Amino acid sequence: MGGVIMPENNVMVTNKKIWAEQYMENIRNSDDPLVKYRGRRAITDIKDMLVTSVEFYADKTAFLEKSKATKKYEPITYKEAFDDVNGLGTALIAGGFKGKKISVCGDNSYKWAVTYLAVVCGVGVIVPLDKELSAGELKQLVQMGEISCVITDKKHLNDFAKMKADGDTTLEAVVSMEALESTAEVLAYKDLVEAGKNMVACGDRSYLDAEIDNDEMSIILFTSGTTGVSKGVMLSHKNIVSNVMSMCSLVHLNEDEIFFSFLPLHHTYECTCGFLTPIYCGLTIAYCEGLKYIVKNLSEVSPTVFLGVPAVFESLYKKIWQGVRKKGKEGTLKKVIRVNRTTKKFKLNIGNLFLKDIHALFGGRLRIAISGGAAINPDVIQGLRDFGLNAFQGYGLTEASPIGALNPDTRPKNASIGRRIPNGDIAIANKGDDGIGEIIIKGDNIMLGYYKRPDLTAEVIKDGWFYTGDLGYIDEEGYVFITGRAKNVIITKNGKNVYPEELENYLSNIPFIAESMVWERESEDGEDTIIVASIRVDSDAMTEKFGDIYMSDEEIVSELWKEVDKINEELPFFKRIKAIVLRKEEFEKNSTKKIKRFAEGNKN
């Protein structure tokens, strides 16, 4: 007698649950003593995560956003957000977008978050786009991603409306986040949400009952890179939720945490770690109004968790010390730091007590500061820890959803990008005699591949391992240290390897250097490699050090050489900086503030 054949969707649901429970069971039973937090729930996909969070935290504040009317941060509960997600999702299905690719483009906002969740939890494939791109670049991505609908804020509304009107893309609809009413050319976001809510109230369950296959492509993220070549990274629900569960086993998050969201949401670092992770844990997300409002918004919302990139943390750290020196309190602060380092050994953190002015810059309640996106100067991490913050770094790539390694919050190493995450693996391929090789990672967080580029996918995924292109080594305790990017390595004429990032870290310790980029050129006779540092100085720091006097470029370079020579004295000859280029303008960067290393203009 034959067995009962389960419907296909029932098999899928069962398999998802088995996977999720096993994933969490592995975390709970981990033999790694640094996996400290093992009590979170298993989740099968982003929809399961959202639905269960609403069940647990319905009346809790999910989002804080500045109201244009009141000029104050206004709360939005989990239940209110869930209703908006269901309304928008239902309307999009009714509009014929089931199974299609839908983009969201705009500043970090509540409507951005609702759009992402609505699409990914039952409509189709979400394709977040970089709001800093030009109209031409956006059109190229719309064509590459075969986008059917774009939900956008006002910055690019006209650009997308023109694309639709021109009729030479797959774009069928443009939705405005700000429009008060729909027109033939542009739909209003608020109209869609209201219409969808009415359909749900009338019994439409097309969206509510939509099943999620957690192995299918549900997200396409176009990598910004530093080379100008975009690739569409295909991610599944399993990729994302596995990363969320793993992160929460290494970082302790209290029930009252407030995440401060200012990194662009279209990047997977902010999206997974600063958006979906707090939703999973029932926490609150406060949206920054923009980079120039960071300090103001921090004081208004008093966040407890701050995710940033090295450029942001390094800039804030330098500005703090500049302010301290201006007040003549450098010596006092250094004494407090020395005492704090001693008391921390006895689990007493006096930083919060004696460094209130510094903590006030972050809103007064900041507890956790996590740096990602690139390796950070370890002195900055130590400096933030000296101020009483639990600061550490992680390592990620879009292709890893993004976390590939993360420092445990109980025992981070300042110079390390972290250890392997639970249920994941990390190794070094093609090691040299110095133990340095390419960092490779494996796990449920690794992407499905590059959209419509199996050739490029095959180049980076081999036998289940993702080859990151980053170089580094692993110490005896399993901590990973990054030395540079494989494509950035300078190979000198005598075959020696120079890692630009290492030299840039040294340069960042010079107080009056704002930013730098190290590169190489041939000597005039073609027989030697000249290591060059392009440097932009910090004018405020220069004034602080040398007084309010005019300095010619030659005089500035002369002062730079005094500092660079000190660095060179500690380096082997082949690594030494032999030329300085003084820059007036900021380096060209991508939207995560990484310098575009191969942009020709950045070498001048």
PDB file of C-alpha atoms in Angstrom, residues 227-427:
ATOM      1  CA  THR A 227      35.633  49.310  -9.806  1.00  0.00           C
ATOM      2  CA  GLY A 228      32.388  50.627 -11.281  1.00  0.00           C
ATOM      3  CA  VAL A 229      31.231  47.195 -12.507  1.00  0.00           C
ATOM      4  CA  SER A 230      27.903  46.100 -10.971  1.00  0.00           C
ATOM      5  CA  LYS A 231      26.884  42.486 -10.457  1.00  0.00           C
ATOM      6  CA  GLY A 232      23.475  41.341  -9.276  1.00  0.00           C
ATOM      7  CA  VAL A 233      23.881  39.196  -6.164  1.00  0.00           C
ATOM      8  CA  MET A 234      20.993  36.731  -5.823  1.00  0.00           C
ATOM      9  CA  LEU A 235      19.969  35.998  -2.231  1.00  0.00           C
ATOM     10  CA  SER A 236      17.298  33.749  -0.753  1.00  0.00           C
ATOM     11  CA  HIS A 237      15.312  33.952   2.471  1.00  0.00           C
ATOM     12  CA  LYS A 238      17.493  31.155   3.842  1.00  0.00           C
ATOM     13  CA  ASN A 239      20.628  33.190   3.124  1.00  0.00           C
ATOM     14  CA  ILE A 240      19.284  36.126   5.116  1.00  0.00           C
ATOM     15  CA  VAL A 241      17.608  34.462   8.109  1.00  0.00           C
ATOM     16  CA  SER A 242      20.555  32.122   8.679  1.00  0.00           C
ATOM     17  CA  ASN A 243      22.742  35.214   8.999  1.00  0.00           C
ATOM     18  CA  VAL A 244      20.277  36.894  11.355  1.00  0.00           C
ATOM     19  CA  MET A 245      20.121  33.874  13.681  1.00  0.00           C
ATOM     20  CA  SER A 246      23.910  33.522  13.709  1.00  0.00           C
ATOM     21  CA  MET A 247      24.525  37.208  14.450  1.00  0.00           C
ATOM     22  CA  CYS A 248      22.192  37.093  17.437  1.00  0.00           C
ATOM     23  CA  SER A 249      24.149  34.214  18.967  1.00  0.00           C
ATOM     24  CA  LEU A 250      27.303  36.354  19.163  1.00  0.00           C
ATOM     25  CA  VAL A 251      25.899  39.764  20.123  1.00  0.00           C
ATOM     26  CA  HIS A 252      23.723  40.293  23.191  1.00  0.00           C
ATOM     27  CA  LEU A 253      20.722  42.470  22.392  1.00  0.00           C
ATOM     28  CA  ASN A 254      18.479  43.686  25.213  1.00  0.00           C
ATOM     29  CA  GLU A 255      14.724  44.179  24.882  1.00  0.00           C
ATOM     30  CA  ASP A 256      15.013  47.983  24.933  1.00  0.00           C
ATOM     31  CA  GLU A 257      17.688  48.421  22.248  1.00  0.00           C
ATOM     32  CA  ILE A 258      17.282  51.236  19.731  1.00  0.00           C
ATOM     33  CA  PHE A 259      19.209  50.788  16.475  1.00  0.00           C
ATOM     34  CA  PHE A 260      20.336  53.980  14.734  1.00  0.00           C
ATOM     35  CA  SER A 261      19.894  53.587  10.973  1.00  0.00           C
ATOM     36  CA  PHE A 262      21.985  55.834   8.744  1.00  0.00           C
ATOM     37  CA  LEU A 263      24.004  53.511   6.493  1.00  0.00           C
ATOM     38  CA  PRO A 264      22.173  53.046   3.166  1.00  0.00           C
ATOM     39  CA  LEU A 265      19.547  50.316   3.392  1.00  0.00           C
ATOM     40  CA  HIS A 266      20.200  49.088  -0.134  1.00  0.00           C
ATOM     41  CA  HIS A 267      23.456  47.606   1.201  1.00  0.00           C
ATOM     42  CA  THR A 268      23.122  44.219   2.821  1.00  0.00           C
ATOM     43  CA  TYR A 269      25.147  45.226   5.918  1.00  0.00           C
ATOM     44  CA  GLU A 270      22.546  47.768   7.017  1.00  0.00           C
ATOM     45  CA  CYS A 271      19.633  45.766   5.608  1.00  0.00           C
ATOM     46  CA  THR A 272      20.425  42.477   7.370  1.00  0.00           C
ATOM     47  CA  CYS A 273      22.122  43.750  10.526  1.00  0.00           C
ATOM     48  CA  GLY A 274      20.474  47.127  11.070  1.00  0.00           C
ATOM     49  CA  PHE A 275      16.955  46.384   9.797  1.00  0.00           C
ATOM     50  CA  LEU A 276      16.002  42.705   9.734  1.00  0.00           C
ATOM     51  CA  THR A 277      17.952  41.687  12.849  1.00  0.00           C
ATOM     52  CA  PRO A 278      16.231  44.212  15.145  1.00  0.00           C
ATOM     53  CA  ILE A 279      12.853  43.211  13.642  1.00  0.00           C
ATOM     54  CA  TYR A 280      13.643  39.575  14.517  1.00  0.00           C
ATOM     55  CA  CYS A 281      14.467  40.579  18.101  1.00  0.00           C
ATOM     56  CA  GLY A 282      11.507  42.923  18.569  1.00  0.00           C
ATOM     57  CA  LEU A 283      13.666  46.039  18.869  1.00  0.00           C
ATOM     58  CA  THR A 284      13.308  49.627  17.646  1.00  0.00           C
ATOM     59  CA  ILE A 285      14.886  51.242  14.566  1.00  0.00           C
ATOM     60  CA  ALA A 286      15.357  55.023  14.450  1.00  0.00           C
ATOM     61  CA  TYR A 287      15.993  56.585  11.046  1.00  0.00           C
ATOM     62  CA  CYS A 288      18.622  59.285  10.648  1.00  0.00           C
ATOM     63  CA  GLU A 289      17.577  62.241   8.488  1.00  0.00           C
ATOM     64  CA  GLY A 290      20.935  62.236   6.693  1.00  0.00           C
ATOM     65  CA  LEU A 291      24.673  62.284   7.343  1.00  0.00           C
ATOM     66  CA  LYS A 292      24.731  65.969   8.263  1.00  0.00           C
ATOM     67  CA  TYR A 293      22.103  65.323  10.943  1.00  0.00           C
ATOM     68  CA  ILE A 294      23.860  62.398  12.650  1.00  0.00           C
ATOM     69  CA  VAL A 295      24.867  64.244  15.835  1.00  0.00           C
ATOM     70  CA  LYS A 296      21.488  66.021  16.100  1.00  0.00           C
ATOM     71  CA  ASN A 297      19.488  62.826  15.545  1.00  0.00           C
ATOM     72  CA  LEU A 298      21.654  60.843  17.962  1.00  0.00           C
ATOM     73  CA  SER A 299      20.772  63.311  20.716  1.00  0.00           C
ATOM     74  CA  GLU A 300      17.070  63.114  19.798  1.00  0.00           C
ATOM     75  CA  VAL A 301      16.653  59.321  19.853  1.00  0.00           C
ATOM     76  CA  SER A 302      19.462  58.228  22.245  1.00  0.00           C
ATOM     77  CA  PRO A 303      20.169  54.937  20.459  1.00  0.00           C
ATOM     78  CA  THR A 304      21.933  52.001  22.062  1.00  0.00           C
ATOM     79  CA  VAL A 305      23.278  50.288  18.907  1.00  0.00           C
ATOM     80  CA  PHE A 306      25.223  52.058  16.165  1.00  0.00           C
ATOM     81  CA  LEU A 307      26.320  50.257  12.998  1.00  0.00           C
ATOM     82  CA  GLY A 308      28.909  52.132  10.979  1.00  0.00           C
ATOM     83  CA  VAL A 309      31.723  51.891   8.483  1.00  0.00           C
ATOM     84  CA  PRO A 310      35.379  52.710   9.224  1.00  0.00           C
ATOM     85  CA  ALA A 311      35.225  56.139   7.575  1.00  0.00           C
ATOM     86  CA  VAL A 312      32.414  57.233   9.912  1.00  0.00           C
ATOM     87  CA  PHE A 313      33.937  55.862  13.122  1.00  0.00           C
ATOM     88  CA  GLU A 314      37.400  57.185  12.288  1.00  0.00           C
ATOM     89  CA  SER A 315      36.012  60.650  11.532  1.00  0.00           C
ATOM     90  CA  LEU A 316      33.967  60.772  14.759  1.00  0.00           C
ATOM     91  CA  TYR A 317      36.924  59.519  16.794  1.00  0.00           C
ATOM     92  CA  LYS A 318      39.253  62.198  15.405  1.00  0.00           C
ATOM     93  CA  LYS A 319      36.669  64.932  15.970  1.00  0.00           C
ATOM     94  CA  ILE A 320      36.230  63.854  19.600  1.00  0.00           C
ATOM     95  CA  TRP A 321      39.957  64.182  20.253  1.00  0.00           C
ATOM     96  CA  GLN A 322      40.101  67.512  18.423  1.00  0.00           C
ATOM     97  CA  GLY A 323      37.355  68.832  20.696  1.00  0.00           C
ATOM     98  CA  VAL A 324      39.122  67.531  23.795  1.00  0.00           C
ATOM     99  CA  ARG A 325      42.386  69.209  22.790  1.00  0.00           C
ATOM    100  CA  LYS A 326      40.632  72.519  22.119  1.00  0.00           C
ATOM    101  CA  LYS A 327      39.294  72.444  25.691  1.00  0.00           C
ATOM    102  CA  GLY A 328      42.763  71.636  27.044  1.00  0.00           C
ATOM    103  CA  LYS A 329      41.564  68.367  28.583  1.00  0.00           C
ATOM    104  CA  GLU A 330      43.716  65.875  26.673  1.00  0.00           C
ATOM    105  CA  GLY A 331      45.807  64.975  29.728  1.00  0.00           C
ATOM    106  CA  THR A 332      42.747  64.489  31.930  1.00  0.00           C
ATOM    107  CA  LEU A 333      41.048  62.246  29.373  1.00  0.00           C
ATOM    108  CA  LYS A 334      44.152  60.089  28.984  1.00  0.00           C
ATOM    109  CA  LYS A 335      44.275  59.587  32.767  1.00  0.00           C
ATOM    110  CA  VAL A 336      40.608  58.552  32.838  1.00  0.00           C
ATOM    111  CA  ILE A 337      41.257  56.107  29.994  1.00  0.00           C
ATOM    112  CA  ARG A 338      44.196  54.533  31.833  1.00  0.00           C
ATOM    113  CA  VAL A 339      42.065  54.072  34.949  1.00  0.00           C
ATOM    114  CA  ASN A 340      39.176  52.708  32.880  1.00  0.00           C
ATOM    115  CA  ARG A 341      41.436  50.091  31.280  1.00  0.00           C
ATOM    116  CA  THR A 342      42.422  48.912  34.752  1.00  0.00           C
ATOM    117  CA  THR A 343      38.901  48.811  36.197  1.00  0.00           C
ATOM    118  CA  LYS A 344      37.597  46.925  33.159  1.00  0.00           C
ATOM    119  CA  LYS A 345      39.762  43.985  34.201  1.00  0.00           C
ATOM    120  CA  PHE A 346      37.489  43.761  37.242  1.00  0.00           C
ATOM    121  CA  LYS A 347      34.370  44.171  35.055  1.00  0.00           C
ATOM    122  CA  LEU A 348      33.892  47.787  36.140  1.00  0.00           C
ATOM    123  CA  ASN A 349      33.301  50.234  33.286  1.00  0.00           C
ATOM    124  CA  ILE A 350      33.825  53.781  34.589  1.00  0.00           C
ATOM    125  CA  GLY A 351      33.751  55.202  31.063  1.00  0.00           C
ATOM    126  CA  ASN A 352      30.023  55.885  31.274  1.00  0.00           C
ATOM    127  CA  LEU A 353      30.493  57.771  34.545  1.00  0.00           C
ATOM    128  CA  PHE A 354      33.487  59.985  33.749  1.00  0.00           C
ATOM    129  CA  LEU A 355      33.064  60.431  30.007  1.00  0.00           C
ATOM    130  CA  LYS A 356      29.515  61.765  29.930  1.00  0.00           C
ATOM    131  CA  ASP A 357      30.380  64.599  27.540  1.00  0.00           C
ATOM    132  CA  ILE A 358      31.700  62.105  24.991  1.00  0.00           C
ATOM    133  CA  HIS A 359      28.744  59.773  25.457  1.00  0.00           C
ATOM    134  CA  ALA A 360      26.417  62.740  24.971  1.00  0.00           C
ATOM    135  CA  LEU A 361      27.710  63.042  21.390  1.00  0.00           C
ATOM    136  CA  PHE A 362      26.213  59.599  20.734  1.00  0.00           C
ATOM    137  CA  GLY A 363      22.958  60.369  22.549  1.00  0.00           C
ATOM    138  CA  GLY A 364      24.032  59.313  26.039  1.00  0.00           C
ATOM    139  CA  ARG A 365      22.896  55.667  25.943  1.00  0.00           C
ATOM    140  CA  LEU A 366      25.052  54.097  23.240  1.00  0.00           C
ATOM    141  CA  ARG A 367      26.206  50.628  24.249  1.00  0.00           C
ATOM    142  CA  ILE A 368      27.302  48.802  21.093  1.00  0.00           C
ATOM    143  CA  ALA A 369      29.284  50.135  18.119  1.00  0.00           C
ATOM    144  CA  ILE A 370      29.908  47.653  15.296  1.00  0.00           C
ATOM    145  CA  SER A 371      32.129  48.500  12.341  1.00  0.00           C
ATOM    146  CA  GLY A 372      31.732  46.695   9.032  1.00  0.00           C
ATOM    147  CA  GLY A 373      32.168  47.166   5.317  1.00  0.00           C
ATOM    148  CA  ALA A 374      35.977  47.235   5.508  1.00  0.00           C
ATOM    149  CA  ALA A 375      38.737  46.620   8.032  1.00  0.00           C
ATOM    150  CA  ILE A 376      39.054  49.469  10.532  1.00  0.00           C
ATOM    151  CA  ASN A 377      42.141  50.873  12.217  1.00  0.00           C
ATOM    152  CA  PRO A 378      42.366  48.822  15.464  1.00  0.00           C
ATOM    153  CA  ASP A 379      43.455  51.948  17.363  1.00  0.00           C
ATOM    154  CA  VAL A 380      40.028  53.451  16.653  1.00  0.00           C
ATOM    155  CA  ILE A 381      38.273  50.338  17.983  1.00  0.00           C
ATOM    156  CA  GLN A 382      40.420  50.472  21.127  1.00  0.00           C
ATOM    157  CA  GLY A 383      39.742  54.189  21.434  1.00  0.00           C
ATOM    158  CA  LEU A 384      35.980  53.666  21.320  1.00  0.00           C
ATOM    159  CA  ARG A 385      36.311  50.912  23.915  1.00  0.00           C
ATOM    160  CA  ASP A 386      38.333  53.296  26.071  1.00  0.00           C
ATOM    161  CA  PHE A 387      35.360  55.662  25.916  1.00  0.00           C
ATOM    162  CA  GLY A 388      33.234  52.928  27.482  1.00  0.00           C
ATOM    163  CA  LEU A 389      31.580  51.548  24.351  1.00  0.00           C
ATOM    164  CA  ASN A 390      31.459  47.877  23.426  1.00  0.00           C
ATOM    165  CA  ALA A 391      33.082  48.411  20.027  1.00  0.00           C
ATOM    166  CA  PHE A 392      34.174  45.636  17.679  1.00  0.00           C
ATOM    167  CA  GLN A 393      34.178  44.768  14.010  1.00  0.00           C
ATOM    168  CA  GLY A 394      32.776  42.150  11.706  1.00  0.00           C
ATOM    169  CA  TYR A 395      33.499  41.002   8.194  1.00  0.00           C
ATOM    170  CA  GLY A 396      31.002  40.726   5.430  1.00  0.00           C
ATOM    171  CA  LEU A 397      30.251  40.874   1.760  1.00  0.00           C
ATOM    172  CA  THR A 398      27.011  41.192  -0.165  1.00  0.00           C
ATOM    173  CA  GLU A 399      27.615  37.639  -1.396  1.00  0.00           C
ATOM    174  CA  ALA A 400      27.554  36.399   2.235  1.00  0.00           C
ATOM    175  CA  SER A 401      24.275  38.117   3.211  1.00  0.00           C
ATOM    176  CA  PRO A 402      26.598  39.782   4.567  1.00  0.00           C
ATOM    177  CA  ILE A 403      28.296  38.338   7.684  1.00  0.00           C
ATOM    178  CA  GLY A 404      31.168  35.940   7.074  1.00  0.00           C
ATOM    179  CA  ALA A 405      32.939  36.550  10.379  1.00  0.00           C
ATOM    180  CA  LEU A 406      32.080  38.465  13.532  1.00  0.00           C
ATOM    181  CA  ASN A 407      33.798  39.266  16.794  1.00  0.00           C
ATOM    182  CA  PRO A 408      31.930  37.856  19.795  1.00  0.00           C
ATOM    183  CA  ASP A 409      30.893  40.809  21.943  1.00  0.00           C
ATOM    184  CA  THR A 410      32.350  39.212  25.069  1.00  0.00           C
ATOM    185  CA  ARG A 411      35.890  38.769  23.744  1.00  0.00           C
ATOM    186  CA  PRO A 412      36.660  40.793  20.625  1.00  0.00           C
ATOM    187  CA  LYS A 413      40.134  41.393  19.255  1.00  0.00           C
ATOM    188  CA  ASN A 414      40.584  44.959  18.058  1.00  0.00           C
ATOM    189  CA  ALA A 415      42.613  44.144  14.936  1.00  0.00           C
ATOM    190  CA  SER A 416      40.537  41.116  13.953  1.00  0.00           C
ATOM    191  CA  ILE A 417      37.469  41.040  11.722  1.00  0.00           C
ATOM    192  CA  GLY A 418      36.125  38.240  13.926  1.00  0.00           C
ATOM    193  CA  ARG A 419      35.678  34.492  13.990  1.00  0.00           C
ATOM    194  CA  ARG A 420      33.537  32.190  11.890  1.00  0.00           C
ATOM    195  CA  ILE A 421      29.825  32.462  12.560  1.00  0.00           C
ATOM    196  CA  PRO A 422      27.855  29.475  13.938  1.00  0.00           C
ATOM    197  CA  ASN A 423      26.858  27.027  11.185  1.00  0.00           C
ATOM    198  CA  GLY A 424      29.426  28.627   8.903  1.00  0.00           C
ATOM    199  CA  ASP A 425      33.034  27.974   8.062  1.00  0.00           C
ATOM    200  CA  ILE A 426      36.000  30.117   7.142  1.00  0.00           C
ATOM    201  CA  ALA A 427      39.440  29.155   5.877  1.00  0.00           C
TER     202      ALA A 427
END
